[in-house]
Amino acid sequence: MGKINFTNTNNPNIEMSAVINFPEGFDEGGSYPAVVVSHPGGGVKEQTAGTYAAELAKQGFVTIAYDASYQGESGGLPRQTENPAVRTEDVSAVVDYLTTLDYVDSDRIGAMGICAGAGYTANAAINDPRIKAVGTVSAVNIGQMFRNGWENNVADEDARGVIQMGADARTEDAKGGEPARFPLAPMNEADAPNEELRQAWEYYHTPRAQHPTAPGYMTARSLDQIIPYDAYHKAEAYLTQPLQVIAGSEAGSKWMSDDLFKRAASKDKKFHVVEGANHMDMYDGQPQIAEAVGVLTPFFQNKLKG
C-alpha cells in the first residue's frame, strides 16, 4: 500500500491523490486485475473507500481509492466542488492511470463505489467500456437524492428552487465572494431528520470516521449541476457490464439501488441485500463490510478472471 499522485488526464491542471493497494505476494513483473474504488459525496479515500479497497486487495486485486478532483488531497479550485460530470470522469481518469501500469491487465479493470461514488461508478461504466465489471454499495444517484429526497418523497418540479440556489451562488462567486457552502450530510446532529442521517452526521463529524480533508459540505454552486443529473442516464442501453448491487434492507436510500438494478441493460446482474443494515452501516460496520466484500470478491474474481 502506498500513496500516489498522478495527473488527471481529463484536466492536466489537477493532480490526483490516491492510495494504491497490492495483493499479498505482489510481483511487479506479474499481471493483475484491478478495481477502482470511489468515495461517497463528501468523503475521502481515507474513509470507507479506503476500507473497501484494502479489503479487496487482500483478495488478489490491485486497488485504488482516490480523492475526487477538488476534494481531499487532490488538486483543483474551487475546493469542495461536487460536479457530477467531473466526478464521473474522475473514475475514467483513474482507469487511464491503471492502463499505464505494466502490472495491471488493462482488460481486467473493474470499478465499485459507495453512496454517490457508486452512482458515479455506474455512470462511468455507461460511458467507458474499459470498465469490465461494476459493483455498488449503498448506491446513491446524487441527482435523484437532491431532487427527490432521501426517501423519494419529493417531486422533481419541487427542486426548481434548488437549481436557483446554485445559480445564485455562481453569480456571487463570479463577483469574487467567498464560495457559499451546502451540506452533503447534516453538519450538526440537530439537523438530521432521522436516525440514519444522524449517523451520517456522526460518521463525518465525530471520531467515528471524521477526517480533516472531509469537511462534509460542497460548494453551493454545485447544486445547479447536480439537480438535473442522472447517474443512470441511458443505463437501459449502455450499462451492459456485469453488475453487482449491494444495499442494506433498512436503508432509506435503497430505492436508488433498486432503480439502478431495474434500469441496467446488463444480462448479468445480481442484487444482494444485507439484512438489517441501513445506509451508513455499509460504510464502517465490520460485519456488514465483511458480508459485502464476501459478495464482491467472487463477483470481481469471476468477471475479471484472466
XYZ file of C-alpha atoms in Angstrom:
306
model
C 0.000 0.000 0.000
C 1.239 3.488 -0.723
C 0.105 6.995 -1.503
C 0.496 8.045 -5.124
C -0.126 11.122 -7.252
C -0.843 11.293 -10.945
C -2.062 13.848 -13.460
C -5.777 13.781 -14.209
C -5.955 13.107 -17.944
C -9.272 14.973 -18.162
C -7.744 18.107 -16.630
C -3.934 18.226 -16.682
C -4.025 21.096 -14.186
C -5.302 18.717 -11.490
C -3.033 16.307 -9.661
C -4.942 13.339 -8.268
C -4.118 11.881 -4.871
C -4.784 8.210 -4.245
C -3.800 5.160 -2.256
C -2.814 2.060 -4.193
C -3.076 -1.363 -2.566
C -1.331 -4.534 -3.659
C -2.260 -8.157 -3.025
C -0.122 -10.348 -0.791
C 2.937 -11.625 -2.623
C 2.664 -8.852 -5.218
C 5.157 -9.215 -8.059
C 5.726 -6.095 -10.155
C 6.521 -8.369 -13.083
C 3.106 -10.010 -12.868
C -0.235 -9.108 -14.387
C -3.154 -8.389 -12.057
C -6.810 -7.444 -12.194
C -7.552 -4.022 -10.723
C -10.515 -2.344 -9.048
C -11.145 1.417 -8.792
C -12.969 2.414 -5.586
C -14.870 5.732 -5.476
C -15.774 7.521 -2.253
C -19.167 8.963 -1.221
C -20.098 12.594 -1.770
C -18.289 14.473 0.963
C -15.943 11.576 1.653
C -12.260 10.963 1.045
C -10.023 7.994 0.320
C -9.078 7.538 3.978
C -12.647 6.635 4.925
C -14.954 3.887 3.630
C -13.489 3.816 0.101
C -10.072 3.083 1.558
C -11.537 0.329 3.711
C -13.132 -1.473 0.763
C -10.019 -1.002 -1.370
C -7.782 -2.510 1.306
C -10.099 -5.472 1.847
C -10.360 -6.230 -1.880
C -6.576 -6.057 -2.259
C -6.347 -8.927 0.231
C -8.360 -10.970 -2.258
C -5.867 -10.636 -5.100
C -6.617 -7.306 -6.739
C -4.605 -4.150 -7.255
C -6.956 -1.477 -5.919
C -7.007 2.305 -5.937
C -9.013 4.537 -3.616
C -8.673 8.145 -4.732
C -9.780 11.639 -3.792
C -12.101 13.262 -6.321
C -10.965 16.364 -8.165
C -11.356 19.497 -5.993
C -11.578 17.332 -2.875
C -9.377 15.674 -0.265
C -5.713 15.832 -1.234
C -6.404 16.051 -4.970
C -5.986 19.406 -6.675
C -8.448 21.822 -8.205
C -10.303 25.027 -7.352
C -12.774 25.940 -6.002
C -12.342 23.448 -3.194
C -15.201 21.058 -2.405
C -16.742 21.321 -5.847
C -19.100 18.375 -6.404
C -19.555 18.434 -10.159
C -21.167 15.140 -11.243
C -19.664 15.255 -14.730
C -16.198 15.731 -13.254
C -16.714 13.036 -10.637
C -17.781 10.605 -13.354
C -14.777 11.466 -15.497
C -12.511 11.048 -12.455
C -13.344 7.329 -12.472
C -12.154 7.066 -16.065
C -9.081 9.148 -15.254
C -8.107 6.521 -12.675
C -8.695 3.827 -15.295
C -6.418 5.823 -17.613
C -3.717 5.722 -14.947
C -4.137 1.992 -14.359
C -3.632 1.298 -18.071
C -0.137 2.809 -17.795
C 0.937 0.299 -15.138
C 2.677 -2.754 -16.585
C 1.485 -4.967 -13.732
C -2.203 -4.178 -14.360
C -4.041 -6.137 -17.035
C -5.944 -3.424 -18.900
C -8.572 -5.971 -19.927
C -9.317 -6.809 -16.288
C -10.266 -3.493 -14.695
C -13.394 -3.247 -12.572
C -14.859 -0.420 -10.521
C -17.006 -0.025 -7.445
C -18.179 2.811 -5.260
C -20.064 3.630 -2.114
C -23.033 6.031 -1.925
C -22.650 8.771 -4.562
C -19.374 7.112 -5.565
C -21.443 4.104 -6.629
C -23.670 6.294 -8.780
C -20.651 7.921 -10.393
C -19.158 4.472 -10.972
C -22.298 3.316 -12.766
C -22.269 6.449 -14.907
C -18.592 5.959 -15.739
C -19.282 2.377 -16.807
C -22.078 3.589 -19.080
C -19.536 5.877 -20.756
C -16.429 3.688 -20.531
C -16.470 0.052 -21.678
C -12.914 -0.402 -20.373
C -14.624 -0.938 -17.017
C -15.394 -4.651 -17.257
C -17.407 -5.155 -14.051
C -19.323 -2.837 -11.725
C -20.022 -3.122 -8.011
C -22.145 -0.738 -5.941
C -22.617 -0.426 -2.177
C -25.401 1.768 -0.745
C -25.742 3.353 -4.188
C -26.893 6.956 -4.433
C -27.791 8.679 -7.673
C -26.883 12.130 -6.380
C -29.232 13.907 -8.786
C -32.157 11.782 -7.642
C -31.288 12.305 -3.991
C -31.189 16.088 -4.262
C -34.284 16.214 -6.491
C -36.436 13.660 -4.781
C -35.190 13.453 -1.212
C -33.567 10.686 0.791
C -36.709 8.544 0.690
C -38.015 9.545 -2.761
C -40.893 11.638 -1.452
C -40.269 14.945 -3.278
C -41.446 15.698 -6.829
C -38.903 16.726 -9.471
C -40.510 20.111 -10.030
C -40.235 20.991 -6.367
C -36.446 21.095 -6.768
C -36.514 24.061 -9.159
C -35.731 26.403 -6.295
C -32.587 24.430 -5.505
C -31.349 24.958 -9.062
C -31.911 28.670 -8.486
C -29.844 28.482 -5.295
C -26.973 27.059 -7.307
C -27.320 29.728 -9.974
C -27.402 32.495 -7.360
C -24.271 31.065 -5.735
C -22.481 31.115 -9.078
C -23.369 34.783 -9.507
C -21.945 35.631 -6.088
C -18.827 33.574 -6.817
C -18.344 35.463 -10.084
C -18.396 38.716 -8.130
C -15.486 37.493 -6.060
C -17.282 36.469 -2.911
C -16.338 33.546 -0.690
C -17.922 30.420 -2.237
C -21.158 29.557 -0.433
C -21.400 26.111 1.160
C -24.110 23.477 1.099
C -24.111 20.370 3.317
C -23.694 16.932 1.779
C -24.618 15.358 5.116
C -26.016 17.046 8.221
C -23.414 19.460 9.572
C -24.963 19.331 13.058
C -26.652 16.480 14.868
C -29.782 18.575 15.392
C -30.142 18.997 11.599
C -30.594 15.259 10.991
C -34.217 14.392 10.131
C -33.891 10.712 11.083
C -31.557 8.230 12.779
C -29.946 7.100 9.537
C -28.901 10.631 8.621
C -27.924 11.304 12.231
C -25.425 8.517 11.679
C -24.222 10.329 8.557
C -23.510 13.371 10.755
C -21.766 11.105 13.247
C -19.658 9.490 10.541
C -18.322 12.737 9.125
C -18.184 14.923 12.229
C -17.171 12.717 15.167
C -14.270 10.363 15.847
C -16.294 7.579 14.231
C -14.707 8.458 10.869
C -14.066 12.198 10.640
C -11.047 13.273 8.606
C -9.518 16.735 8.241
C -9.826 16.692 4.443
C -13.535 15.761 4.536
C -15.443 18.814 5.834
C -18.855 17.410 4.868
C -20.045 20.180 2.571
C -19.797 21.162 -1.085
C -19.850 24.460 -2.915
C -23.413 25.716 -3.326
C -22.672 26.394 -6.986
C -22.621 22.605 -7.458
C -26.399 22.471 -6.987
C -27.401 23.584 -10.469
C -25.187 20.832 -11.908
C -26.445 18.154 -9.521
C -30.220 18.658 -9.679
C -30.687 17.765 -13.407
C -28.052 14.994 -13.272
C -28.985 11.336 -13.665
C -26.154 8.936 -12.827
C -28.100 6.164 -14.571
C -28.793 8.064 -17.796
C -29.032 5.571 -20.676
C -28.245 2.640 -18.377
C -31.077 0.864 -20.223
C -28.900 0.826 -23.340
C -25.269 1.107 -22.313
C -24.754 -0.325 -18.825
C -24.071 -3.788 -20.180
C -21.197 -4.864 -17.933
C -21.741 -7.462 -15.190
C -23.277 -5.658 -12.213
C -23.335 -6.478 -8.505
C -25.591 -4.238 -6.435
C -25.430 -4.324 -2.622
C -27.689 -2.423 -0.237
C -28.963 -2.657 3.306
C -32.555 -3.794 3.812
C -33.217 -0.830 6.112
C -31.518 1.847 4.000
C -33.647 4.871 3.155
C -31.550 5.088 0.003
C -32.297 1.524 -1.154
C -34.748 2.771 -3.788
C -31.784 4.166 -5.750
C -30.119 0.735 -5.797
C -33.459 -0.753 -6.884
C -33.662 1.790 -9.703
C -30.134 1.057 -10.930
C -30.766 -2.679 -10.909
C -34.014 -2.265 -12.819
C -32.622 0.108 -15.421
C -29.265 -1.554 -16.165
C -29.146 -3.313 -19.527
C -26.749 -5.938 -18.173
C -27.866 -9.518 -18.668
C -25.550 -10.479 -15.816
C -26.724 -8.563 -12.760
C -27.328 -9.541 -9.154
C -28.710 -7.752 -6.104
C -27.511 -8.667 -2.615
C -29.454 -7.317 0.359
C -27.668 -7.069 3.700
C -30.452 -7.799 6.150
C -30.920 -5.321 8.983
C -28.353 -2.849 7.622
C -29.016 0.804 6.926
C -27.119 3.042 4.521
C -24.382 4.021 6.961
C -23.819 0.503 8.312
C -22.311 -0.339 4.936
C -19.640 2.341 5.407
C -17.917 1.024 8.517
C -19.929 -1.728 10.163
C -17.497 -4.617 10.375
C -19.988 -7.457 9.802
C -21.714 -5.513 7.034
C -18.429 -4.785 5.237
C -17.364 -8.402 5.638
C -20.624 -9.533 4.053
C -20.300 -7.024 1.193
C -16.678 -7.955 0.500
C -17.706 -11.606 0.643
C -20.067 -10.866 -2.248
C -17.794 -8.519 -4.200
C -14.764 -10.824 -4.064
C -16.180 -13.747 -6.067
C -18.001 -11.314 -8.338
C -14.817 -9.493 -9.354
C -12.755 -12.692 -9.371
C -15.173 -14.291 -11.796
C -15.776 -11.269 -14.042
C -12.137 -10.132 -14.138
C -10.542 -13.537 -14.482
C -7.724 -13.936 -16.981
